[in-house]
Short mmCIF file of C-alpha atoms in Angstrom, two decimals:
data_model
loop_
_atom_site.label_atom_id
_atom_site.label_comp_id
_atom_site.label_asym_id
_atom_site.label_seq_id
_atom_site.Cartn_x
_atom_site.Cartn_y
_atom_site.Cartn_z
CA UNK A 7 15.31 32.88 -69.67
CA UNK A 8 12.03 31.96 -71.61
CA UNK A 9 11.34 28.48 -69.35
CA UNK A 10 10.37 26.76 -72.97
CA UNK A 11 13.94 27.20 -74.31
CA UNK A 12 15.89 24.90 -75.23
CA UNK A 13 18.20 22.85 -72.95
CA UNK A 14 21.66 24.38 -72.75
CA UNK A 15 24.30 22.24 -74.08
CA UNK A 16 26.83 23.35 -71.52
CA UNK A 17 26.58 23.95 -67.78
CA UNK A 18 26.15 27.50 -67.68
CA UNK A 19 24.92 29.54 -64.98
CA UNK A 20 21.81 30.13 -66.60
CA UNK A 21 20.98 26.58 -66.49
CA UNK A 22 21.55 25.60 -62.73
CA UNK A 23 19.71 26.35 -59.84
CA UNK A 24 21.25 26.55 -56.60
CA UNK A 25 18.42 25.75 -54.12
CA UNK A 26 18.83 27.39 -50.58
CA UNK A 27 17.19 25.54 -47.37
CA UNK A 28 14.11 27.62 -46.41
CA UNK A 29 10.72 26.62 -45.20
CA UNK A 30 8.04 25.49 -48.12
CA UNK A 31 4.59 27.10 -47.59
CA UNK A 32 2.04 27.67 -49.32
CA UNK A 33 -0.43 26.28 -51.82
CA UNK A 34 -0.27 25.10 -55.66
CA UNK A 35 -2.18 23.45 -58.59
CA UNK A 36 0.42 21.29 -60.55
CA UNK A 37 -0.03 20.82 -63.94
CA UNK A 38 -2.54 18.35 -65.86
CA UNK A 39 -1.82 14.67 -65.21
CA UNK A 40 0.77 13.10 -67.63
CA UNK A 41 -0.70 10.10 -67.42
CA UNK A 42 -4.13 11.06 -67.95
CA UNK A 43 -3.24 14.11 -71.05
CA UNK A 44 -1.36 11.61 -73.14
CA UNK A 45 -4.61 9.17 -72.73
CA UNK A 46 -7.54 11.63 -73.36
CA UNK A 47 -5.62 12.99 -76.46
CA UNK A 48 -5.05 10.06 -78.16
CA UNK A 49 -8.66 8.62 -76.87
CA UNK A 50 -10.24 11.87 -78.31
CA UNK A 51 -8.47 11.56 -81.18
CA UNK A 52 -10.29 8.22 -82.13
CA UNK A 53 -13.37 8.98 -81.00
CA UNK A 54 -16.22 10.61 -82.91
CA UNK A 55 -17.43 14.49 -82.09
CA UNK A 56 -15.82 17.88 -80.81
CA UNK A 57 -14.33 17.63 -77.10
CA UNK A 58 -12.92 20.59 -74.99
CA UNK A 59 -10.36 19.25 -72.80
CA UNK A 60 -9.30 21.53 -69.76
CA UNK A 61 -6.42 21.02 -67.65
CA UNK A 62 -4.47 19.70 -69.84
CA UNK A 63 -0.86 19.04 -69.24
CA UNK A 64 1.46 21.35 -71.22
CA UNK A 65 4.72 19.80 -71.58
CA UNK A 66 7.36 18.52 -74.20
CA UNK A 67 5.76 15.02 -73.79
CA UNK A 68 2.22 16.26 -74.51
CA UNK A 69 3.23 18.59 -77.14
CA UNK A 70 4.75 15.62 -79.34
CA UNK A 71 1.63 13.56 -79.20
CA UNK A 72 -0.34 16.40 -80.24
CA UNK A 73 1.97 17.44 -83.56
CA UNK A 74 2.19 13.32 -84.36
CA UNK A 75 -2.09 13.50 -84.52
CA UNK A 76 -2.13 16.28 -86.29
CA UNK A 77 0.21 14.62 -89.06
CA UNK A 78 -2.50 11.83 -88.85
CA UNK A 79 -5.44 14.58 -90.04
CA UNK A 80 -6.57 15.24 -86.13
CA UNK A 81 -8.05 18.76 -86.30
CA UNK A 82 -7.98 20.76 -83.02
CA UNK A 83 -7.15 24.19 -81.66
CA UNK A 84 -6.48 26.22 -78.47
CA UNK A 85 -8.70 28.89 -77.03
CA UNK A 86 -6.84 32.28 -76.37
CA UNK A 87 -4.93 31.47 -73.26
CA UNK A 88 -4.31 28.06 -73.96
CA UNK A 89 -6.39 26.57 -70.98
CA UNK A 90 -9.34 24.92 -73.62
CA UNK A 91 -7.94 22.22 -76.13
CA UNK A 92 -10.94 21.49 -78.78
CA UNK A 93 -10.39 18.74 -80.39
CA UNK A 94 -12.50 17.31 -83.65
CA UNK A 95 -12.37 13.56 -83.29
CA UNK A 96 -11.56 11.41 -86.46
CA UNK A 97 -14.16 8.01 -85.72
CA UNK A 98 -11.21 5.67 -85.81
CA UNK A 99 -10.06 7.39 -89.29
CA UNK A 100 -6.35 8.05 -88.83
CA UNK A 101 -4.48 9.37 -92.03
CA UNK A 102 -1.10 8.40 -93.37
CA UNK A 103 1.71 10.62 -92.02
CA UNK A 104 3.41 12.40 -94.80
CA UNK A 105 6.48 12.18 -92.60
CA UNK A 106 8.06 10.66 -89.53
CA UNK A 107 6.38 11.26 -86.32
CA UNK A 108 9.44 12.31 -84.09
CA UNK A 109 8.42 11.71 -80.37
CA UNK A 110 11.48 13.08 -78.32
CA UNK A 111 11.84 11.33 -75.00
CA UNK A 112 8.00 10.57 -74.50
CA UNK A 113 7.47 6.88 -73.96
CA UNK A 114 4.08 7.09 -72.85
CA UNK A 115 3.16 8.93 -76.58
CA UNK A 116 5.36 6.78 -78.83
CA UNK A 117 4.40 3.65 -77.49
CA UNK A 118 0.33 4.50 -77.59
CA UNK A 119 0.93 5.75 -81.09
CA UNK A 120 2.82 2.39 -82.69
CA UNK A 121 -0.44 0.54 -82.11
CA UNK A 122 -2.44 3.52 -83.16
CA UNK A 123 -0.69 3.78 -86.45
CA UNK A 124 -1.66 0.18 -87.47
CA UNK A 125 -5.16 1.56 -87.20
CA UNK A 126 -4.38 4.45 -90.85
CA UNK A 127 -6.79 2.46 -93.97
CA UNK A 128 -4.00 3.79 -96.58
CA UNK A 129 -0.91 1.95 -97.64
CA UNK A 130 2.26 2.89 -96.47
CA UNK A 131 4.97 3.56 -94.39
CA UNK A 132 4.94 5.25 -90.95
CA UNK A 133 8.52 5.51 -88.91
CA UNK A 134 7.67 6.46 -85.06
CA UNK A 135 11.32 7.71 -83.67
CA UNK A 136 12.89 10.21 -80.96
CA UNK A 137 15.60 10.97 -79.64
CA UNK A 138 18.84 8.88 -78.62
CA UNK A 139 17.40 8.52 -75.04
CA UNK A 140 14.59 7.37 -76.84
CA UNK A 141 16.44 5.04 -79.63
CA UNK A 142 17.52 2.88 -76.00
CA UNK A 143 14.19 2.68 -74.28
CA UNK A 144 12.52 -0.85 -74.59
CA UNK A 145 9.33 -1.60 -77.22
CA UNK A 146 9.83 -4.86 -78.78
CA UNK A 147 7.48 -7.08 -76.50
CA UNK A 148 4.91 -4.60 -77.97
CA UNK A 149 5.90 -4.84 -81.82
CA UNK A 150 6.20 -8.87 -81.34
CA UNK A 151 2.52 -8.42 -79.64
CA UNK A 152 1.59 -6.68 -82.69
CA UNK A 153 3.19 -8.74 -85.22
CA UNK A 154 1.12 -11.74 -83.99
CA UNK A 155 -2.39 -10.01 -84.72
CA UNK A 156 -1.07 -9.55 -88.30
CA UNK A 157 0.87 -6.00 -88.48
CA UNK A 158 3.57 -5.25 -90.25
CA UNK A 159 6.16 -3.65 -88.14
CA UNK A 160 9.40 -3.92 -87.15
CA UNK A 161 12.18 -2.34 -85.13
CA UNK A 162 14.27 -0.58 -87.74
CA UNK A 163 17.70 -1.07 -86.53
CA UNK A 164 17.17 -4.58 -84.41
CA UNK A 165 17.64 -3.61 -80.97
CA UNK A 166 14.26 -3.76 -79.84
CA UNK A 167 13.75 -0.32 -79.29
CA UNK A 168 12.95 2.94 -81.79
CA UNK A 169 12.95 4.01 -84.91
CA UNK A 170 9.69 1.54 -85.08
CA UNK A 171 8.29 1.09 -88.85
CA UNK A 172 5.06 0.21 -89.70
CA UNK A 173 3.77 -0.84 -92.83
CA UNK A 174 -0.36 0.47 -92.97
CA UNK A 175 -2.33 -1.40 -95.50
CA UNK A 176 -6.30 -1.01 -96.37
CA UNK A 177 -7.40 -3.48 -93.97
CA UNK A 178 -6.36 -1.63 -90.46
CA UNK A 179 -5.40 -3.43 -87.36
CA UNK A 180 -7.01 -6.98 -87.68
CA UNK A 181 -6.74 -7.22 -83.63
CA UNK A 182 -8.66 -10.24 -82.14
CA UNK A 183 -6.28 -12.32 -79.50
CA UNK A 184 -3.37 -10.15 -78.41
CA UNK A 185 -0.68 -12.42 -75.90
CA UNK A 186 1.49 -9.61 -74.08
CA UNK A 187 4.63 -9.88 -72.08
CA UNK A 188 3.68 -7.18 -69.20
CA UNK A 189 6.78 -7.38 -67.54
CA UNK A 190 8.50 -4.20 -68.74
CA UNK A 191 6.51 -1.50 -69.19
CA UNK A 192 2.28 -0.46 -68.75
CA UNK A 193 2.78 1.78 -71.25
CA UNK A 194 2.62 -1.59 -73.88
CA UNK A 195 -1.10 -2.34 -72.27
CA UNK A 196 -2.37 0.47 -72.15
CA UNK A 197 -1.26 1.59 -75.92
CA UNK A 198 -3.30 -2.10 -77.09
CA UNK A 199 -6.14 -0.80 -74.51
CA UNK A 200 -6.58 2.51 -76.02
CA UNK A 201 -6.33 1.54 -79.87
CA UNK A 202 -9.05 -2.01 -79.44
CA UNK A 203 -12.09 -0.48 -80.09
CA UNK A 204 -11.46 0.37 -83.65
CA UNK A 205 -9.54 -2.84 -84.34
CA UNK A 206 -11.40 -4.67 -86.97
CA UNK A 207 -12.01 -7.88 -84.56
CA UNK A 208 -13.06 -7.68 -80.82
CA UNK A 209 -9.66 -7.71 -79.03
CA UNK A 210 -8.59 -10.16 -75.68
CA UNK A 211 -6.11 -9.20 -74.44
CA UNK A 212 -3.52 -12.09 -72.17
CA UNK A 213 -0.86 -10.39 -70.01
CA UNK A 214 2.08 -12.54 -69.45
CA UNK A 215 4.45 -11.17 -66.23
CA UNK A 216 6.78 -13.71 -67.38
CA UNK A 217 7.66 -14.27 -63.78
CA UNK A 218 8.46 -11.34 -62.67
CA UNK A 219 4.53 -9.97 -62.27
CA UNK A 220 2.69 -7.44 -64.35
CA UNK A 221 4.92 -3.72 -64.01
CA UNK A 222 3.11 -0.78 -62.95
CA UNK A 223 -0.49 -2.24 -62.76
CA UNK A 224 -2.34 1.22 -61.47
CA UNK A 225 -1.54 2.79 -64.69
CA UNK A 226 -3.32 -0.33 -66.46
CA UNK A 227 -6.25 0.76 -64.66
CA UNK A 228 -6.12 4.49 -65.09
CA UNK A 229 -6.43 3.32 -68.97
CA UNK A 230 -9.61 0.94 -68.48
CA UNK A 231 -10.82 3.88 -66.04
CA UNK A 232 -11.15 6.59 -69.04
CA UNK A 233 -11.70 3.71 -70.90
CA UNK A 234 -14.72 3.46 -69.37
CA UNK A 235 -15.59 7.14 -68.60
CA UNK A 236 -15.53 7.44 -72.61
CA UNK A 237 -18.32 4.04 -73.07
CA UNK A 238 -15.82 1.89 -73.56
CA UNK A 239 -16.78 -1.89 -71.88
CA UNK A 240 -13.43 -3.77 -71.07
CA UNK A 241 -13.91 -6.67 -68.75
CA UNK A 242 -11.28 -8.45 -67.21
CA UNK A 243 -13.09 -11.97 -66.62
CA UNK A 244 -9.83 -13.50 -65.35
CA UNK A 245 -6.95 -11.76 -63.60
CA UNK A 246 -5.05 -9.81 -66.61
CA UNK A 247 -7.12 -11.29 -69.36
CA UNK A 248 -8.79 -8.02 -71.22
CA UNK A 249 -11.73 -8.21 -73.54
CA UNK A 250 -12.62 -4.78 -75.13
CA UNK A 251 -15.42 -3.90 -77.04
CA UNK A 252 -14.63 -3.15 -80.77
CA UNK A 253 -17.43 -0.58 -81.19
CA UNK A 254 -16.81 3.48 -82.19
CA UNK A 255 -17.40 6.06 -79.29
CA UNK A 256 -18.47 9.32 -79.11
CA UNK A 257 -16.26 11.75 -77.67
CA UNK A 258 -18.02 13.52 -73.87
CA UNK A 259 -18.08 17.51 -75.01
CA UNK A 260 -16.28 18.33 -71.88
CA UNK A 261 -13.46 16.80 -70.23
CA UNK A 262 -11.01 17.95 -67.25
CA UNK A 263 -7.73 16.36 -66.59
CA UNK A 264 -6.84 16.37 -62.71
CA UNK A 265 -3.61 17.39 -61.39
CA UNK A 266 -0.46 14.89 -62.16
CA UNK A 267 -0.21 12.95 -58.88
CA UNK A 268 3.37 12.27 -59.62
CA UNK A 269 4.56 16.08 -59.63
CA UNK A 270 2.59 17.02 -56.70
CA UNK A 271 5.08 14.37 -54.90
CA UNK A 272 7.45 17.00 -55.03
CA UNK A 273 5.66 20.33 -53.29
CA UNK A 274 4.27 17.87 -50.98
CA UNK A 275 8.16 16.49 -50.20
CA UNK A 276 9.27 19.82 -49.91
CA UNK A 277 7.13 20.52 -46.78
CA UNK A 278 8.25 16.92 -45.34
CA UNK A 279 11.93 18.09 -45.42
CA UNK A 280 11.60 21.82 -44.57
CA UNK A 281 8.81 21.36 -41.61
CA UNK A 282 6.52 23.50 -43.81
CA UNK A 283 2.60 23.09 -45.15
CA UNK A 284 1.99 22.87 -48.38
CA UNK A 285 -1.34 21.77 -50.18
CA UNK A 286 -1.57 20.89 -53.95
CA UNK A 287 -5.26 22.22 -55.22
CA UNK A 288 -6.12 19.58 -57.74
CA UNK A 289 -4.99 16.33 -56.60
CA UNK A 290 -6.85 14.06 -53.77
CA UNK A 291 -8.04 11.45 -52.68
CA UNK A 292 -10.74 11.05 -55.62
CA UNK A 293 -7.76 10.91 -57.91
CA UNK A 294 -7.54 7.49 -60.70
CA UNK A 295 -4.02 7.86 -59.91
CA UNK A 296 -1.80 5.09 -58.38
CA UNK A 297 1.13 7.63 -57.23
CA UNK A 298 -2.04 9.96 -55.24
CA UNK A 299 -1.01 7.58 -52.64
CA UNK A 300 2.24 8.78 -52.10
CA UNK A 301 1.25 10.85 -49.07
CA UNK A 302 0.52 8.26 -47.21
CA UNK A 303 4.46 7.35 -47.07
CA UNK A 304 4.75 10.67 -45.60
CA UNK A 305 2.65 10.42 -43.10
CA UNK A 306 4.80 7.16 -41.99
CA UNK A 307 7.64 9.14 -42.03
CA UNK A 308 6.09 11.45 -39.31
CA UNK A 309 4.26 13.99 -41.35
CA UNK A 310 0.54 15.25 -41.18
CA UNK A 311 -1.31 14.73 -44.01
CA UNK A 312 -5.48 15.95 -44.71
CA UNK A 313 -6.93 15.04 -48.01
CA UNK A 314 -10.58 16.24 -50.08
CA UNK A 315 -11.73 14.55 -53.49
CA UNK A 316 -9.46 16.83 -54.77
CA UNK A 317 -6.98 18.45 -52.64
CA UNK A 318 -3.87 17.03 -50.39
CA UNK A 319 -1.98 19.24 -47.96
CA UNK A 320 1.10 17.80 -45.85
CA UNK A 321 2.66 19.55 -43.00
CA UNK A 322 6.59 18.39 -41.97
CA UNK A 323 6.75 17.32 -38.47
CA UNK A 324 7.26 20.29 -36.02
CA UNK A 325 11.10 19.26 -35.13
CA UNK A 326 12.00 18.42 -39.07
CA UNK A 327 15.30 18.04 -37.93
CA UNK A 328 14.58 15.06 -36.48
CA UNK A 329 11.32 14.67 -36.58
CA UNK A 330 11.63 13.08 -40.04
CA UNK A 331 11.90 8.85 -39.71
CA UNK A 332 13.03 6.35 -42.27
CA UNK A 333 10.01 3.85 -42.78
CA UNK A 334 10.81 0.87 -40.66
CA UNK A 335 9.55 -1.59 -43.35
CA UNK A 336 10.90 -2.69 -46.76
CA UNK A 337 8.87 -0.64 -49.21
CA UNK A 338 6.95 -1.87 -52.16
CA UNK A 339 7.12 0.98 -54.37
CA UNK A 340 5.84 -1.15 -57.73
CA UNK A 341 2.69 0.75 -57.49
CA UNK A 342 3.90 4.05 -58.01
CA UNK A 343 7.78 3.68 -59.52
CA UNK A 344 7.91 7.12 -60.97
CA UNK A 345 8.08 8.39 -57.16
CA UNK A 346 10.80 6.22 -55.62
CA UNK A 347 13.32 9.18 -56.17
CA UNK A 348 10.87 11.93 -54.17
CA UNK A 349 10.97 9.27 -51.49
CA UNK A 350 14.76 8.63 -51.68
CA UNK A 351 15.66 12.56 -51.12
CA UNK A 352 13.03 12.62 -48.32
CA UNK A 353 14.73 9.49 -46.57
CA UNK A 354 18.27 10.86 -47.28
CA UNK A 355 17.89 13.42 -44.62
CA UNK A 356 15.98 11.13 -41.87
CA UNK A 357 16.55 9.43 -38.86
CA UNK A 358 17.16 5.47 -40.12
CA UNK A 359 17.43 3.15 -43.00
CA UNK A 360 14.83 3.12 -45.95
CA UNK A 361 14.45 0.17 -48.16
CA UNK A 362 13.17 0.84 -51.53
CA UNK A 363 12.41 -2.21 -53.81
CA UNK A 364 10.53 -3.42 -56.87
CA UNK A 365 11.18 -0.51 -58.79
CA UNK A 366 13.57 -2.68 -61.62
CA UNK A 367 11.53 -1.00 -64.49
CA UNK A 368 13.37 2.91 -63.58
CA UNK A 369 16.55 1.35 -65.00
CA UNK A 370 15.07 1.97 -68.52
CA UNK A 371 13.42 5.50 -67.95
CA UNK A 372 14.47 8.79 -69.08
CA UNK A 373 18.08 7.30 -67.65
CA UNK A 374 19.02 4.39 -65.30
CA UNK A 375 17.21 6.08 -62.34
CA UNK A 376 18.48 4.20 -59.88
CA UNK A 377 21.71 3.86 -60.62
CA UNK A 378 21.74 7.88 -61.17
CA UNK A 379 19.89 8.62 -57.47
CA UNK A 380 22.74 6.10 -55.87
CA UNK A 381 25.70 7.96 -57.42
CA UNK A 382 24.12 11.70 -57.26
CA UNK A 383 23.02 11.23 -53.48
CA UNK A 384 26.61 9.89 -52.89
CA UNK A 385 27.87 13.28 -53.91
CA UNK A 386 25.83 14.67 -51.50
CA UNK A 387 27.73 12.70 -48.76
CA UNK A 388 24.20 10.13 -48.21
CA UNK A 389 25.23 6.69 -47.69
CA UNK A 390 23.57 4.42 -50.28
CA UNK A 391 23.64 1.43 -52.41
CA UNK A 392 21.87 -0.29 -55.16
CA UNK A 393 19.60 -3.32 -54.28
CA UNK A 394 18.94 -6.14 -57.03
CA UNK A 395 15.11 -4.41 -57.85
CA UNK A 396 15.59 -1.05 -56.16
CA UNK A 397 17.54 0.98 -53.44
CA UNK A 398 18.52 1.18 -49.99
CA UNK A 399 18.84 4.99 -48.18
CA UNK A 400 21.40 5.65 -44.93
CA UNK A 401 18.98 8.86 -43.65
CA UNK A 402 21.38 11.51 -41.97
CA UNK A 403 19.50 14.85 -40.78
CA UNK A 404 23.25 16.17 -40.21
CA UNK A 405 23.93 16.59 -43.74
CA UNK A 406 21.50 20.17 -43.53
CA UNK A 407 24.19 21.84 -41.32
CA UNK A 408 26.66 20.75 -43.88
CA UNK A 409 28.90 23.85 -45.61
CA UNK A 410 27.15 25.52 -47.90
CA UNK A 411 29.81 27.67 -49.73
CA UNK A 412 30.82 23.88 -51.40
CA UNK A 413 28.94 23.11 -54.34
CA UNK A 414 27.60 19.87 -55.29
CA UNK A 415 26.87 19.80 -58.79
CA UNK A 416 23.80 17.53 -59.36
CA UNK A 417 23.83 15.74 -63.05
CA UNK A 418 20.29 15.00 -63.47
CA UNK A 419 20.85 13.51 -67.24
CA UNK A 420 18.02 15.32 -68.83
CA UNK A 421 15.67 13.81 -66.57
CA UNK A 422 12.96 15.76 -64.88
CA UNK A 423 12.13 13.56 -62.24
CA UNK A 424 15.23 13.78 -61.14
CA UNK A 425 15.75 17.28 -60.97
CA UNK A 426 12.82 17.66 -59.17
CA UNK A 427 14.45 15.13 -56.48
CA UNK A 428 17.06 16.79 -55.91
CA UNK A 429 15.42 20.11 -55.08
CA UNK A 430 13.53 18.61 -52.28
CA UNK A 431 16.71 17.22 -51.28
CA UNK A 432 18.13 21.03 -51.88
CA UNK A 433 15.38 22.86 -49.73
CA UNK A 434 16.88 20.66 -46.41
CA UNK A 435 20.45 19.98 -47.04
CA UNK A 436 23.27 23.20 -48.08
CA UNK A 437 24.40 23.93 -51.17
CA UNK A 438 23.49 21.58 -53.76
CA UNK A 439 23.44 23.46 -57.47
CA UNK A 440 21.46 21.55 -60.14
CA UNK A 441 22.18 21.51 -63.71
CA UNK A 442 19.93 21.45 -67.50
CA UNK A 443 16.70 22.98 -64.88
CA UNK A 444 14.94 22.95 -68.06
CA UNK A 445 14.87 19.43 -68.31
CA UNK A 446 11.41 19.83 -65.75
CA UNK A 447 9.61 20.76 -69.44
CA UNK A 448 8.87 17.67 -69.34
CA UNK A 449 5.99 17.51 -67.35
CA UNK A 450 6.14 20.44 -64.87
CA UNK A 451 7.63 23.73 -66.82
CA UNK A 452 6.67 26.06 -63.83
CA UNK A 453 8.32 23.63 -61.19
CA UNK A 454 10.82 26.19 -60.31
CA UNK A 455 8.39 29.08 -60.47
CA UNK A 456 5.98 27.23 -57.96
CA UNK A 457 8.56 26.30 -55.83
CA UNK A 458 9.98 30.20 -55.49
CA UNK A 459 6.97 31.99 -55.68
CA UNK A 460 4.06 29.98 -54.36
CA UNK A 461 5.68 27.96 -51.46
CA UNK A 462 8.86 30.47 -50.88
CA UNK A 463 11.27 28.11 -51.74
CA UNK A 464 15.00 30.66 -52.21
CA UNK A 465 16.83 29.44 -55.36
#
């Protein structure tokens, strides 16, 4: 079936994968970099002059930022095979949406776009919504952020979370002193980061951690990164006190997105479990990236691991079986949260314990990802519990010589980074069958094709 379609409502065969344990080998370039896609488009968007962005990620997540700017007068267009994105930046100049901008399940684009919209010069209404996933996921510390610079805005049914509405009037986003709670979600910084140079005072920005320390501080700095890259100055005189400059930018002609750091965790997993080598073409050690680090867990685990500028390759210890080893330390995974899962189905099949913590902010993803990994490895017969910020692993290599012919159905509710999980998990240990495969749109539609074709992976 077309890999674009539409999630099956029911289980049906055509919409789970049974993975079958075989060795992963071979090489692949994962698509564009969530993270970095969502960014450049929205950064493009404001700034002034044509771009040509390459690489670019081509997902659900992606695709809904890209239809909301277009409802905001953003002219661009694809080349023939849909590798070259031009895109006409607007100087700052968003227009009025003549209707809601519906954002699915993409936090990272709804929440850069309900500071962007505050930026539209024409009076108003704009409603930012998705879908019920969506409707759940946190965004008030942003809106209250916003409200004290001046905005109108408000979430529409009083939970704190979407359908946000935002009244635009003719005087923009007033900006100047912005005081943040931090302790949530990036995605709130780097959504004030993006949208402060065309606010109509020069923005500081104060993060508050409200105790509990700023969440997921590498993707802060992969916005004041291309923040940079694009002219922008933001200074951070004291620790998590941002000043950015309020002046327009021009667009660079040319940009290229590197590979998402976060889906090459699973290829690279794959060889960890099956005792393969695999190397992911567009992702090093160069890479802006907090989650290009990942390897480096699997190389405490008892893998090999080489790295370029742009390239990482891992080989699975020689006797996989056993070879594999639970990392003897508790591990701090707040610098790369998306990837505790890919780490959890590596550790479920090694020799020890793993302790994963400070992960508290995957509780308000795409589901409650750690409750989901605890219950869906449990079906798999892995011995594991919840910890207060994060998750604690029983490795047992036996499970791969477990019967086959006895499905385990995995429930990855609609969440991609779970799915993906759960293959690598499926590549070492007997029949596990996972269900709505599509939900890897997200942000790697050709997981299963990579996985099959390119590294040899039997499904």
């Amino acid at each position: 079936p077309n890999l674009m379609s539409k999630h099956a409502v029911n289980h049906k065969d055509d919409d789970t994968v049974v993975v079958v344990p075989s060795n992963a080998t071979g090489e692949v370039a994962v698509p564009g970099s969530k993270s970095i896609s969502n960014r450049v488009l929205l950064l493009t968007a404001l700034g002034k002059g044509e771009c040509k962005i390459r690489g670019l990620l081509h997902s659900d997540d992606t695709e809904v930022m890209l239809i909301a700017l277009k409802k905001m007068g953003v002219l661009y267009s694809w080349d023939d095979n849909k590798e070259t994105l031009t895109i006409q930046g607007s100087g700052g100049k968003l227009m009025l949406p003549d209707s809601e901008l519906y954002m699915k399940n993409a936090g990272t684009a709804t929440r850069f776009l309900t500071t962007a919209v505050n930026l539209i010069t024409q009076e108003g209404s704009v409603i930012i919504t998705g879908n019920e996933r969506m409707q759940k996921r946190p965004i008030q510390d942003l809106v209250d952020a916003l409200i004290s610079t001046g905005c109108d805005i408000k979430c529409k049914n009083g939970t704190g979370c979407p359908p946000v509405v935002v009244k635009a009037s003719k005087h923009g986003w007033k900006g100047g002193e912005v005081k943040l709670a931090a302790n949530v979600s990036s995605q709130y910084v780097s959504s004030i980061l993006i949208s402060s140079p065309y606010a109509k005072n020069k923005v500081t920005l104060s993060l508050d951690g409200k105790g509990e320390g700023i969440c997921s501080r590498p993707y802060i700095n992969i916005t004041t990164d291309l923040l940079q890259k694009f002219g922008i100055k933001v200074d951070e005189e004291s620790p998590n006190v941002f000043t950015i400059a309020n002046v327009p930018f021009n667009n660079p002609s040319n940009w290229l997105v590197e590979g998402d750091a976060s889906s090459a965790s699973y290829p690279l997993a794959l060889a960890a479990v099956t005792g393969g080598r695999v190397t992911v073409s567009n992702c090093g050690k160069a890479s802006i990236q907090g989650d290009a680090k990942f390897c480096s867990l699997l190389k405490e685990m008892g893998c090999t691991i080489t790295q370029t500028d742009t390239t990482t390759t891992v080989t699975g210890p020689k006797d996989f079986k056993s070879g594999l080893r639970a990392i003897e330390r508790e591990v701090d995974m707040d610098s790369m949260t998306d990837l505790f899962m890919t780490l959890a189905a590596v550790a479920a099949v090694s020799v020890g314990v793993t302790r994963i913590v400070n992960i508290a902010n995957q509780r308000v993803k795409e589901c409650n990802r750690i409750e989901a990994m605890v219950s869906e490895l449990r079906k798999c017969g892995v011995d594991c519990k919840e910890l207060e910020t994060g998750i604690e692993v029983n490795g047992n290599p036996s499970l791969r010589s477990r019967d086959g012919s006895k499905l385990v159905y995995i429930d990855p509710r609609d969440d991609h980074r779970l799915a993906m999980s759960f293959a690598v998990l499926g590549a070492a240990v007997p029949g596990i069958a996972i269900q709505e495969k599509f939900c890897v749109n997200k942000t790697y539609p050709t997981f299963w094709e990579h996985s099959s074709k390119k590294l040899g992976i039997q499904l």
